[in-house]
Short mmCIF file of C-alpha atoms in Angstrom, two decimals:
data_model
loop_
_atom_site.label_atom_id
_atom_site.label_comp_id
_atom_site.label_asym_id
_atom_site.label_seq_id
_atom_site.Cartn_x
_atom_site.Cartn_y
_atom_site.Cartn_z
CA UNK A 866 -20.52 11.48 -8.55
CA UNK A 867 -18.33 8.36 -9.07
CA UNK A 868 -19.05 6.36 -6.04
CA UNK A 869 -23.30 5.30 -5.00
CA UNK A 870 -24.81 6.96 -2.05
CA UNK A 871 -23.61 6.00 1.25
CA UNK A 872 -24.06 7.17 4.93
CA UNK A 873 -20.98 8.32 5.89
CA UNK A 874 -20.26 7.54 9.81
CA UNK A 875 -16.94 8.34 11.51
CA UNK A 876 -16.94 6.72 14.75
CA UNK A 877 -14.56 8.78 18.05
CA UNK A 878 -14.22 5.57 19.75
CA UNK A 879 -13.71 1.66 19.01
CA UNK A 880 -16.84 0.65 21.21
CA UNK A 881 -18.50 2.89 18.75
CA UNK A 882 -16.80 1.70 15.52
CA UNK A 883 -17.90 -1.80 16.71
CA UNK A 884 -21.50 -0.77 17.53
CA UNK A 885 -21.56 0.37 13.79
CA UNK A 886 -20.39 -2.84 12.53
CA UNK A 887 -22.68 -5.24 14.95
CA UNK A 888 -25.54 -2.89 14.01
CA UNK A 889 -25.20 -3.15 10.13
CA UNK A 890 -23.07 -6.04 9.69
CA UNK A 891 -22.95 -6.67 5.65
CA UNK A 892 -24.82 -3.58 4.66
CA UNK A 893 -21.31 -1.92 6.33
CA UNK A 894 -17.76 -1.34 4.89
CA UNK A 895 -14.64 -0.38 6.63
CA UNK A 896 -12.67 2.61 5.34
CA UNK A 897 -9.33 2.44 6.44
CA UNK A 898 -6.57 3.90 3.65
CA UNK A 899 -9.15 3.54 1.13
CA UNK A 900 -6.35 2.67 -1.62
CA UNK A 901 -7.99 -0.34 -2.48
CA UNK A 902 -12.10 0.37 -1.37
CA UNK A 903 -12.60 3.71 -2.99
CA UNK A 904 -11.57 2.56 -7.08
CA UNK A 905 -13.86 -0.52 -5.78
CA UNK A 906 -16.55 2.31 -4.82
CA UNK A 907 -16.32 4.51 -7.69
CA UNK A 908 -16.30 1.88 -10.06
CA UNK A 909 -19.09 0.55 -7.95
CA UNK A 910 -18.13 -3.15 -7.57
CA UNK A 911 -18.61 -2.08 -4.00
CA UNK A 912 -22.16 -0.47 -2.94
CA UNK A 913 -22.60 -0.40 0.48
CA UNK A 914 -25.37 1.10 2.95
CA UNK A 915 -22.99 2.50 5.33
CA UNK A 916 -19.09 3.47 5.59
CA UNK A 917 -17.51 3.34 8.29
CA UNK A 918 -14.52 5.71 8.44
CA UNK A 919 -11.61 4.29 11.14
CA UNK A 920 -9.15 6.64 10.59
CA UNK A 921 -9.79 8.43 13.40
CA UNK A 922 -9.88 5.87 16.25
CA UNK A 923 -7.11 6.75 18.74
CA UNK A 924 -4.22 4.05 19.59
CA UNK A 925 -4.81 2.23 16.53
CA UNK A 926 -1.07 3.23 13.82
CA UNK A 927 1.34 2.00 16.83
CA UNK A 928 3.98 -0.22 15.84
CA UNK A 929 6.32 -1.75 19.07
CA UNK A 930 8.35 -5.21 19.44
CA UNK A 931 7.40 -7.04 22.30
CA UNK A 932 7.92 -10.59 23.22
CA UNK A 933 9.18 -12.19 20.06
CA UNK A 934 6.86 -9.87 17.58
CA UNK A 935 6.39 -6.12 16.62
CA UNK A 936 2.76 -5.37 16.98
CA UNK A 937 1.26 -3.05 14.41
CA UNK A 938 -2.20 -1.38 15.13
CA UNK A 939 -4.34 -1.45 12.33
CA UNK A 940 -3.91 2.13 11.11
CA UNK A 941 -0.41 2.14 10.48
CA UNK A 942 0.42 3.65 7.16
CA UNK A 943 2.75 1.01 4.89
CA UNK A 944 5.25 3.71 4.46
CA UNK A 945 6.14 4.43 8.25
CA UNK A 946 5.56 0.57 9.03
CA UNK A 947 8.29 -0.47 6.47
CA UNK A 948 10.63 2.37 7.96
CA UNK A 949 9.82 2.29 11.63
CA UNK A 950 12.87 1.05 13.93
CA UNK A 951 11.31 -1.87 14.96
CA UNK A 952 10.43 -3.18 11.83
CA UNK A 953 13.42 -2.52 10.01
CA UNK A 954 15.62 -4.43 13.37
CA UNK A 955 13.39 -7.23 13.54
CA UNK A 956 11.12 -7.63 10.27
CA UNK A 957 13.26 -7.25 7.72
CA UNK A 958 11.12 -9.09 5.28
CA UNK A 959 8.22 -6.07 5.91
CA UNK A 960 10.86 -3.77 4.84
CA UNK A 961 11.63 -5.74 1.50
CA UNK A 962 7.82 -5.59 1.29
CA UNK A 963 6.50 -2.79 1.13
CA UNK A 964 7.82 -1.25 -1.64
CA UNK A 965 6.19 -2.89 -3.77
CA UNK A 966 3.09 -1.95 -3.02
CA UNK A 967 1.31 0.29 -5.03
CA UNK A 968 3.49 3.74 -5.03
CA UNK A 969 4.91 6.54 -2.71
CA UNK A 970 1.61 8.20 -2.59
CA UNK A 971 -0.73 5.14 -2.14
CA UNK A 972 1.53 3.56 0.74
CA UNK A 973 1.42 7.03 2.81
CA UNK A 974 -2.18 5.97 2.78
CA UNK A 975 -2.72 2.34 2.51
CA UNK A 976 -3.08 0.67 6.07
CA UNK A 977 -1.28 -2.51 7.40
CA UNK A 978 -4.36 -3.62 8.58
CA UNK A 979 -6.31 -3.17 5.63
CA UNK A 980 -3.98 -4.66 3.42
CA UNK A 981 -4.46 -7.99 5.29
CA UNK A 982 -8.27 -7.53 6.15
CA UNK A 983 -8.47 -6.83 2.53
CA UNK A 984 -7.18 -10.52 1.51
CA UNK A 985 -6.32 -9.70 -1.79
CA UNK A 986 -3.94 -12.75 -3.43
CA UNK A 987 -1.85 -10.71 -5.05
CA UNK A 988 -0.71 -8.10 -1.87
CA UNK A 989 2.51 -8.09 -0.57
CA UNK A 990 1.64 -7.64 3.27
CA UNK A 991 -0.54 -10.66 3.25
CA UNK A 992 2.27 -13.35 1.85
CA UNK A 993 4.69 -11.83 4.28
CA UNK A 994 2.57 -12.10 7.29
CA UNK A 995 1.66 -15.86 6.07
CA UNK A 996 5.33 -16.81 5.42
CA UNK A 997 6.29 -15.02 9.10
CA UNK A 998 3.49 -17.32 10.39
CA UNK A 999 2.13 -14.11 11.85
CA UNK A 1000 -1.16 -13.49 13.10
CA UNK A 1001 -3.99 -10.82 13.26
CA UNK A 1002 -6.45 -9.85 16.21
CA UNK A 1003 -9.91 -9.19 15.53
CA UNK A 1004 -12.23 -7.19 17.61
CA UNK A 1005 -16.20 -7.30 17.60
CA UNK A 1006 -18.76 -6.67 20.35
CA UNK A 1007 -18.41 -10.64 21.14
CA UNK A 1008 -14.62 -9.93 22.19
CA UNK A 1009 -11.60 -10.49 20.58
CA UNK A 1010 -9.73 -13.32 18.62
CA UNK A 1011 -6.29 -13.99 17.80
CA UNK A 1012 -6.38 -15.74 14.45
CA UNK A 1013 -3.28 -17.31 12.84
CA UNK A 1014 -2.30 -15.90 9.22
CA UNK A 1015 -2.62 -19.11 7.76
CA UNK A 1016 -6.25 -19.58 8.97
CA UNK A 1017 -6.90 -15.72 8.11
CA UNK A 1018 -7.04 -15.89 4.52
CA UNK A 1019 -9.76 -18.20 2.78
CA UNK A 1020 -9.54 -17.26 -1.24
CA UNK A 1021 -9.88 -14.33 -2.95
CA UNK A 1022 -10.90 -11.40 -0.98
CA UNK A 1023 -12.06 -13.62 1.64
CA UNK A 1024 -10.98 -13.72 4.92
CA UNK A 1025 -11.78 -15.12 8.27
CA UNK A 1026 -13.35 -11.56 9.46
CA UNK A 1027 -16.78 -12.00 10.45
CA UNK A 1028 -19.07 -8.88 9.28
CA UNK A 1029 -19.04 -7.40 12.74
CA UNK A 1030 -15.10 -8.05 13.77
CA UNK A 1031 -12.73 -5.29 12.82
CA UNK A 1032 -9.08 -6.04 12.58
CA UNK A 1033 -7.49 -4.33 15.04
CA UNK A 1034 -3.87 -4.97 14.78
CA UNK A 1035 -1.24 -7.88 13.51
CA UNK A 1036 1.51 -9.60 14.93
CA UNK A 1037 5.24 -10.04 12.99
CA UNK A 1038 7.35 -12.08 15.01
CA UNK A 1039 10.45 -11.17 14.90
CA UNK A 1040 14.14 -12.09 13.04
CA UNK A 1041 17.14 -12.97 15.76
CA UNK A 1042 20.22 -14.33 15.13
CA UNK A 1043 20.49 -17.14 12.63
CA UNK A 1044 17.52 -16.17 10.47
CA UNK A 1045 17.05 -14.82 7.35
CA UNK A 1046 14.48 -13.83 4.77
CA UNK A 1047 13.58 -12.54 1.08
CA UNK A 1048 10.97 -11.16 -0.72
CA UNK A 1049 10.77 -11.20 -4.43
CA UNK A 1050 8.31 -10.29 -6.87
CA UNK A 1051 8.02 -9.46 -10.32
CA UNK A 1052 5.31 -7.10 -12.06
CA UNK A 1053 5.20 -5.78 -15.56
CA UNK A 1054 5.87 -2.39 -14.00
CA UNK A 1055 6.94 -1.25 -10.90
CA UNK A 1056 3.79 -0.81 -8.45
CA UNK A 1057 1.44 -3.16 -10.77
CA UNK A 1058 0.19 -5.73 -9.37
CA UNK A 1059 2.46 -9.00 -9.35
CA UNK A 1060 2.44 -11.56 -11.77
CA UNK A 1061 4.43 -13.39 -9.24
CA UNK A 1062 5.72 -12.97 -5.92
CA UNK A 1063 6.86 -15.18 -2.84
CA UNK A 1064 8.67 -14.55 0.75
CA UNK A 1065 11.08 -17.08 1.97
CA UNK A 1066 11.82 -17.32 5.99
CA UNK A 1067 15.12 -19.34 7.12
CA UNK A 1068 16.24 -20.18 10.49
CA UNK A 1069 19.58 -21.73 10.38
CA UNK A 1070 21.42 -24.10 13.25
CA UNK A 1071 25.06 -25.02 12.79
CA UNK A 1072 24.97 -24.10 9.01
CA UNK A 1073 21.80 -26.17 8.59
CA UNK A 1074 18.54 -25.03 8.03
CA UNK A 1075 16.49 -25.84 11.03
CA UNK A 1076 12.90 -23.87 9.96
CA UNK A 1077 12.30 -23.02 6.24
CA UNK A 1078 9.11 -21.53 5.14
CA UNK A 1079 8.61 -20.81 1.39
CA UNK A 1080 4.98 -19.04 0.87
CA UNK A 1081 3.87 -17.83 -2.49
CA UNK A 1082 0.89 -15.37 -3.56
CA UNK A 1083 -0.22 -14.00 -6.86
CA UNK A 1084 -0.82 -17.33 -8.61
CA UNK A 1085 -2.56 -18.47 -6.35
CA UNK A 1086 -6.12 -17.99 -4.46
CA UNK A 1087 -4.66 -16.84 -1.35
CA UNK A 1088 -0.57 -16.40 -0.05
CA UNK A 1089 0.10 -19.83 0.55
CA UNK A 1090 3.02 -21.69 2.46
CA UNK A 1091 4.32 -24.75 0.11
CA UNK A 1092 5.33 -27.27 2.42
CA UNK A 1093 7.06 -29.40 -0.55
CA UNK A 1094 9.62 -26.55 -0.97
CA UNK A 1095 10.61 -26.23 3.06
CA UNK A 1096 10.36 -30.24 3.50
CA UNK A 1097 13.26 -30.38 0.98
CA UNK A 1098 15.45 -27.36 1.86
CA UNK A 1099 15.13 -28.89 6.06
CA UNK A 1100 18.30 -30.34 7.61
CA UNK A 1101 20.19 -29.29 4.83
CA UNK A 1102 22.35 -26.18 3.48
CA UNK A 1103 21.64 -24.25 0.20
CA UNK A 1104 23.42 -24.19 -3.21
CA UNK A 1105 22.63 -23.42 -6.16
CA UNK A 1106 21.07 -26.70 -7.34
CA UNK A 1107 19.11 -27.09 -3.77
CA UNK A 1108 17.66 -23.47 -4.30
CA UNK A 1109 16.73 -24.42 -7.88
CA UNK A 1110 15.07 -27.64 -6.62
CA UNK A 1111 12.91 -25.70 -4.30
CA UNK A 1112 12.25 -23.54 -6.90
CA UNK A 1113 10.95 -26.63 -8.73
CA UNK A 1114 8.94 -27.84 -6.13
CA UNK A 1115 6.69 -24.90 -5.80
CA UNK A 1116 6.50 -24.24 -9.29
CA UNK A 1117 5.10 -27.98 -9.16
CA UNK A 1118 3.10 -27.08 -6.15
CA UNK A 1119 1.13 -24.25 -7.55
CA UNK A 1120 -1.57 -24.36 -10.19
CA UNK A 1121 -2.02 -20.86 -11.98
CA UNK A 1122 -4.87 -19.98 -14.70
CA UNK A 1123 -3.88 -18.40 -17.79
CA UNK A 1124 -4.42 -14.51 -17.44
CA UNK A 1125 -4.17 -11.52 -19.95
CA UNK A 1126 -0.55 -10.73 -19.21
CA UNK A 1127 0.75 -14.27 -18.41
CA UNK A 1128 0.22 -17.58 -19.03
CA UNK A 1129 -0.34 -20.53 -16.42
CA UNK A 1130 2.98 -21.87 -17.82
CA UNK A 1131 4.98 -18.70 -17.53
CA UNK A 1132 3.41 -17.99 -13.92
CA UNK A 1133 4.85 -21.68 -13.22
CA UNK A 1134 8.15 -21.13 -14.75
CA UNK A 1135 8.09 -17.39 -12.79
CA UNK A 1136 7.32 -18.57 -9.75
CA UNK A 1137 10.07 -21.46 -9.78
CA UNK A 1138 12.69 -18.79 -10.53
CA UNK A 1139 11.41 -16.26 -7.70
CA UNK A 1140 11.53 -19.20 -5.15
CA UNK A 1141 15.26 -20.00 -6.05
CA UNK A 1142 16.12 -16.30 -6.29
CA UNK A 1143 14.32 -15.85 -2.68
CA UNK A 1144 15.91 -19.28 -0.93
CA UNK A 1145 19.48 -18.12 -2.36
CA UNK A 1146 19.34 -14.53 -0.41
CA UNK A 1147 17.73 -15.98 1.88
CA UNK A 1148 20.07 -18.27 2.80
CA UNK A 1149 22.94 -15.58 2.61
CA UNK A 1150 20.75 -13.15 4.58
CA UNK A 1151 20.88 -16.38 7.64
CA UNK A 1152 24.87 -16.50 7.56
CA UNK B 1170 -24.87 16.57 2.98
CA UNK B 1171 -22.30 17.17 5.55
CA UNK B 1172 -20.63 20.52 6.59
CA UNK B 1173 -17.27 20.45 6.37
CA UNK B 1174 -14.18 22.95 7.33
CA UNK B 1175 -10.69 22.85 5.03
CA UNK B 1176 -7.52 25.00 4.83
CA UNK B 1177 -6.28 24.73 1.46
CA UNK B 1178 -2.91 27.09 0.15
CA UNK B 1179 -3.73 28.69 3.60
CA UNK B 1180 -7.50 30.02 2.96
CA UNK B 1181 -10.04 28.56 5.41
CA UNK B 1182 -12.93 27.03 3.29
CA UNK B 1183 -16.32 26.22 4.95
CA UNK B 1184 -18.66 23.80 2.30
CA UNK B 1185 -21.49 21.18 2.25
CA UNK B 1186 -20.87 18.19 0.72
CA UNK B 1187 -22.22 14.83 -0.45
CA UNK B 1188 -20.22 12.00 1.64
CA UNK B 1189 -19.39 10.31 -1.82
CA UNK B 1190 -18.17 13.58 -3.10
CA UNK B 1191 -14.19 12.57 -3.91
CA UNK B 1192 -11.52 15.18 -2.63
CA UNK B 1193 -10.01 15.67 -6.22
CA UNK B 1194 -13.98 16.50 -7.31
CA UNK B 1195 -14.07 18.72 -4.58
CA UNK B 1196 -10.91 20.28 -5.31
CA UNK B 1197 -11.61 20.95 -8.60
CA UNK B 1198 -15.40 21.52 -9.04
CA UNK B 1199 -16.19 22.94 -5.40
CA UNK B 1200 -13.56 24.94 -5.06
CA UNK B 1201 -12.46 25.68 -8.01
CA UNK B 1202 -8.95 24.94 -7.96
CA UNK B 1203 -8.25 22.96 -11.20
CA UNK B 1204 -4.14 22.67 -11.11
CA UNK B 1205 -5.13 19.71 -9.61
CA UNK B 1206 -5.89 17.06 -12.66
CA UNK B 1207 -7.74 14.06 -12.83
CA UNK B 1208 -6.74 11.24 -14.51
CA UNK B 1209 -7.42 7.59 -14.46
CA UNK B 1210 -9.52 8.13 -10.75
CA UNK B 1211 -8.17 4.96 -9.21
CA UNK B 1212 -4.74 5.62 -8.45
CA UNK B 1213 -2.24 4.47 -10.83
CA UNK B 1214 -1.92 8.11 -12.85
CA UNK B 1215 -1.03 10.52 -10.10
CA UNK B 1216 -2.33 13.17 -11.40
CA UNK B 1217 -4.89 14.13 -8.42
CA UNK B 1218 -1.57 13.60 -6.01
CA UNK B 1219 -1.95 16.54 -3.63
CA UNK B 1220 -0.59 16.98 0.03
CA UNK B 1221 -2.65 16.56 3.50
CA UNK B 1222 -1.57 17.17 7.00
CA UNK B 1223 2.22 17.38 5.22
CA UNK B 1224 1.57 14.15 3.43
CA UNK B 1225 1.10 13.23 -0.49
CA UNK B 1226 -2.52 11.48 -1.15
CA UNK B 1227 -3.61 10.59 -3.99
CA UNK B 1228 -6.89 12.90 -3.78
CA UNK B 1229 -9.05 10.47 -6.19
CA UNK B 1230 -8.92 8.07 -3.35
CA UNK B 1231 -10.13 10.09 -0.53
CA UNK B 1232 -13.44 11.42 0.52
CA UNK B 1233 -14.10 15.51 1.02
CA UNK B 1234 -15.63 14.42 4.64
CA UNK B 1235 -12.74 12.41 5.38
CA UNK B 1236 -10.09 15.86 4.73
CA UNK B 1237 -12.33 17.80 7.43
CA UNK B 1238 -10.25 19.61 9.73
CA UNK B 1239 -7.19 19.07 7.51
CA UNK B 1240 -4.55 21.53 6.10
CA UNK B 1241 -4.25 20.37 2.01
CA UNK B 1242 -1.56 22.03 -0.06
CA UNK B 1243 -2.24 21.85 -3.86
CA UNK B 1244 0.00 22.91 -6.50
CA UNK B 1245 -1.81 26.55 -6.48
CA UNK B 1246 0.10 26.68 -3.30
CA UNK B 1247 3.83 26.23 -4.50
CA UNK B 1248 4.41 29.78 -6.22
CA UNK B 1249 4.20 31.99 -3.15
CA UNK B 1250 3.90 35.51 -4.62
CA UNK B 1251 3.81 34.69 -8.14
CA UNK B 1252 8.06 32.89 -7.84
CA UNK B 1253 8.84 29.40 -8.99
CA UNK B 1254 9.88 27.07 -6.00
CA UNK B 1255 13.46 25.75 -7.49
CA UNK B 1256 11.90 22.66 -7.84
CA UNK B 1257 9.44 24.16 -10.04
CA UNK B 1258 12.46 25.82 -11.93
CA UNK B 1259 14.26 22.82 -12.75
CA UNK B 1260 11.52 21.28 -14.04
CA UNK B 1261 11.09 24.74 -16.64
CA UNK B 1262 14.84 24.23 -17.68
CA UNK B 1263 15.39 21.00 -17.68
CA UNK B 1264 11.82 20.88 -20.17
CA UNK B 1265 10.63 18.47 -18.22
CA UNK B 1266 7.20 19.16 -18.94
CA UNK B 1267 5.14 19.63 -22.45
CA UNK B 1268 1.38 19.31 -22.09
CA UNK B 1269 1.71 19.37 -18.60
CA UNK B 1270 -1.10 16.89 -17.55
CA UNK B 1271 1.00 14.87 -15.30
CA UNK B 1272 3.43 17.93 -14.07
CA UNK B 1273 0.95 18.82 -10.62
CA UNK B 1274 0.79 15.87 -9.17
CA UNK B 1275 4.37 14.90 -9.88
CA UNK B 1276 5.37 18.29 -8.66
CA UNK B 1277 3.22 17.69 -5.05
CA UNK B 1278 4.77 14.24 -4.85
CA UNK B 1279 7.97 15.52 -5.37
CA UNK B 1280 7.61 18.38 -2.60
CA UNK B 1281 7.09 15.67 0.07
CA UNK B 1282 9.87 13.16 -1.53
CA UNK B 1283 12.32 15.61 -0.82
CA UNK B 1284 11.29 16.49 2.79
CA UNK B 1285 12.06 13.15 3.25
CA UNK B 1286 15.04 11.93 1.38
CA UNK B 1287 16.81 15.27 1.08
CA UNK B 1288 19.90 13.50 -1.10
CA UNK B 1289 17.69 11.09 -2.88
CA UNK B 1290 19.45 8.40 -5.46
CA UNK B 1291 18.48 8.32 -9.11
CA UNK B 1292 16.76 5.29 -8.48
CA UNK B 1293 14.85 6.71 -5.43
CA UNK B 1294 13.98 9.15 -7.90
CA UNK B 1295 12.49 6.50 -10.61
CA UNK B 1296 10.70 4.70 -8.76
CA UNK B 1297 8.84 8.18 -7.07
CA UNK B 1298 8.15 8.10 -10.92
CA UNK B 1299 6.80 4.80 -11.58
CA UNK B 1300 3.39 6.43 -9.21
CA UNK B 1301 3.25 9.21 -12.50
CA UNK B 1302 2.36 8.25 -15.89
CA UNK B 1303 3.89 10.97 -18.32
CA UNK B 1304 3.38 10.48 -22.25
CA UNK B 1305 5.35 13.13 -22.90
CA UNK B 1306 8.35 13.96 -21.72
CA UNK B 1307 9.41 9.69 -21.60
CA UNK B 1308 10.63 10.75 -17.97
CA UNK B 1309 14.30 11.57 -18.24
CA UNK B 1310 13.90 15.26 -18.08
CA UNK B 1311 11.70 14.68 -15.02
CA UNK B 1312 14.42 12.84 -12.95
CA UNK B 1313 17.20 15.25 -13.73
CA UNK B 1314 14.97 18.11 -12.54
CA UNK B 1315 14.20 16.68 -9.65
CA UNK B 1316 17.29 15.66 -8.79
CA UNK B 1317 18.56 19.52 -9.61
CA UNK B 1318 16.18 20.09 -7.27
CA UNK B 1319 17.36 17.97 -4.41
CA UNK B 1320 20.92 19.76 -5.14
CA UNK B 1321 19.97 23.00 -4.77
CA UNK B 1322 18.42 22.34 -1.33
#
């Protein structure tokens, strides 16, 4: 068998899923859509004591809007969260999303939640969350904590979770009049992972940007807001040279390592071009 | 070991597993049932891609225990009675199969693809595809077949 012996536990209830945790704490691994855990268990990078199955906790795959967000419980599945009404009236920037992620089979399966409890710097769900300037709750015996997206992700498969919290569902606050967003990304084939990829979130007043939030993941340690690129696109409105010179600004911002497919000055150049590209529709998106 | 209870292609199977024990493993080994193929066993190939509770999984990626209680379809399961499904006939004349590795868990993708985007665009179809490595066939033949397929529906 692939994977190293585990006990297998698949709690009814959350009180119970968070017992599990509280009890066994770094010996313990959540399974949500296992898209990303189980190659790390059958490879065995991952070897823990215990597993603790949450697929079958009740309440947890809503997704509503309320006040200003759309909630998503933890156990959505990417596919129905990029095509559920709510998301696709009010988070248009999910929808651009989630296609990319993995492929038609994996995203039935994937989670929302464990996308983002996952923290991985080159996932889609995680840069859009950050450049929404969403936020995810976490639950552990001790309570519960609303923790900002920016303060959520720490580096590389790192996050804020403390061994006993689970992440019980995240908050996407939602588009209205006047805003407008993009996603781009490009991988060496469709459903690989990204060699680059940013989101770009626009609020516009009187044909002026009021908000603009440029966030970039895959060449970097975490998805990461520049603030360079949405300090120079504020107060003003976007052509072609002001996209390209926010393009420039986070290609300047970021600082890549060379990898097997690309170097550190091709992920630069990249991610200058996916920022312009992103501001641009962005921009028209807002109109 | 943990005693588990699956309908798959409609028989009830009762079995004992290990918890690590991978669905396509069990699929395959425990059961017997080797249409379904295994491939690169983390996901990108699509071989193992079978359907549970109505939805396509990629099998490598989920646990026997977790599929207790659940209704799996497999590509044993298409030919009721010994007759090709028409998707299953497009992909015979369109050739768009040779060795065949790939063709079950395209063909269990494709089943729930089309329950859901009954009049699907060429590039709907393609990137279905781009979750199926074929080396033989360089694709084509698959997207015309399945898009015969969404025709005849």
């Amino acid at each position: 068998m692939k994977p190293a012996p585990f006990r297998y536990e698949r709690p009814e209830t959350l009180e119970e899923a968070l017992g599990l945790l509280a009890e066994h704490g770094e010996e313990a691994k959540v399974l949500a859509g296992g898209q990303s855990l189980v190659p790390l268990l059958s490879m065995r990078f991952a070897r823990p004591a215990v597993l603790v199955d949450v697929n079958r906790l009740p309440g947890l795959d809503g997704i509503a809007a309320e006040n200003g967000h759309v909630r998503a419980g933890t156990l959505a599945r990417q596919s129905a969260f990029g095509e559920a009404p709510p998301v696709l009236e009010r988070v248009p920037l999910a929808t651009e999303a989630v296609p990319h992620i993995g492929h038609f089979a994996t995203r039935n399966r994937g989670t929302v939640g464990g996308s983002i409890a996952h923290a991985d710097a080159r996932a889609e769900l995680p840069l859009a969350l950050v450049a929404l300037g969403g936020s995810a709750v976490l639950a552990s015996r001790r309570g519960r904590r609303e923790v900002a997206a920016d303060d959520l992700f720490v580096t590389h498969f790192t996050s804020a979770l403390e061994p006993d919290e689970l992440l019980v569902e995240t908050l996407w606050p939602a588009a209205g009049p006047g805003w407008g967003c993009a996603f781009e990304e490009l991988a060496l084939r469709a459903g690989d992972y990204a060699l680059g990829m940013t989101a770009c979130v626009l609020h516009i007043e009187e044909a002026r940007i009021a908000v603009a939030r440029v966030a970039v993941g895959a060449v970097t340690d975490r998805p990461t807001v520049i603030p360079e690129a949405g300090e120079l696109l504020a107060g003003e409105a976007v052509d072609a040279t002001l996209a390209r010179e926010a393009g420039r600004a986070a290609a300047r911002a970021v600082d890549p390592v060379d990898s097997l497919h690309a170097s550190a000055a091709y992920q630069r150049h990249l991610t200058g071009l996916l920022v312009e590209r992103a501001v641009l529709r962005a921009w028209e998106a807002a109109l | 070991m943990i005693p588990i209870e699956i309908t798959v292609n409609g028989r009830r199977y009762r079995e004992t597993v290990p918890a690590r024990l991978l669905l396509s493993d069990f699929i395959r080994h425990t059961l017997g049932l080797t249409g379904t193929h295994v491939g690169c066993e983390h996901g990108v190939c699509g071989c193992c891609t079978i359907i549970l509770d109505g939805t396509s999984i990629r099998s490598c990626l989920f646990l026997a225990v977790q599929a207790d209680g659940s209704e799996l379809r497999t590509v044993e399961g298409l030919a009721g009675g010994g007759e090709l499904t028409a998707l299953q006939r497009a992909f015979r004349e369109r050739h768009a199969l040779q060795c065949g590795f790939c063709t079950p868990g395209i063909l269990m993708a494709a089943v729930d693809f089309l329950g859901r985007h009954p009049e699907p665009s060429r590039e709907q179809v393609v990137g279905l595809l781009s979750g199926h490595l074929c080396r033989c066939t360089g694709y084509e033949p698959i997207v015309e077949a399945i898009l015969d397929a969404a025709g005849e529906r």
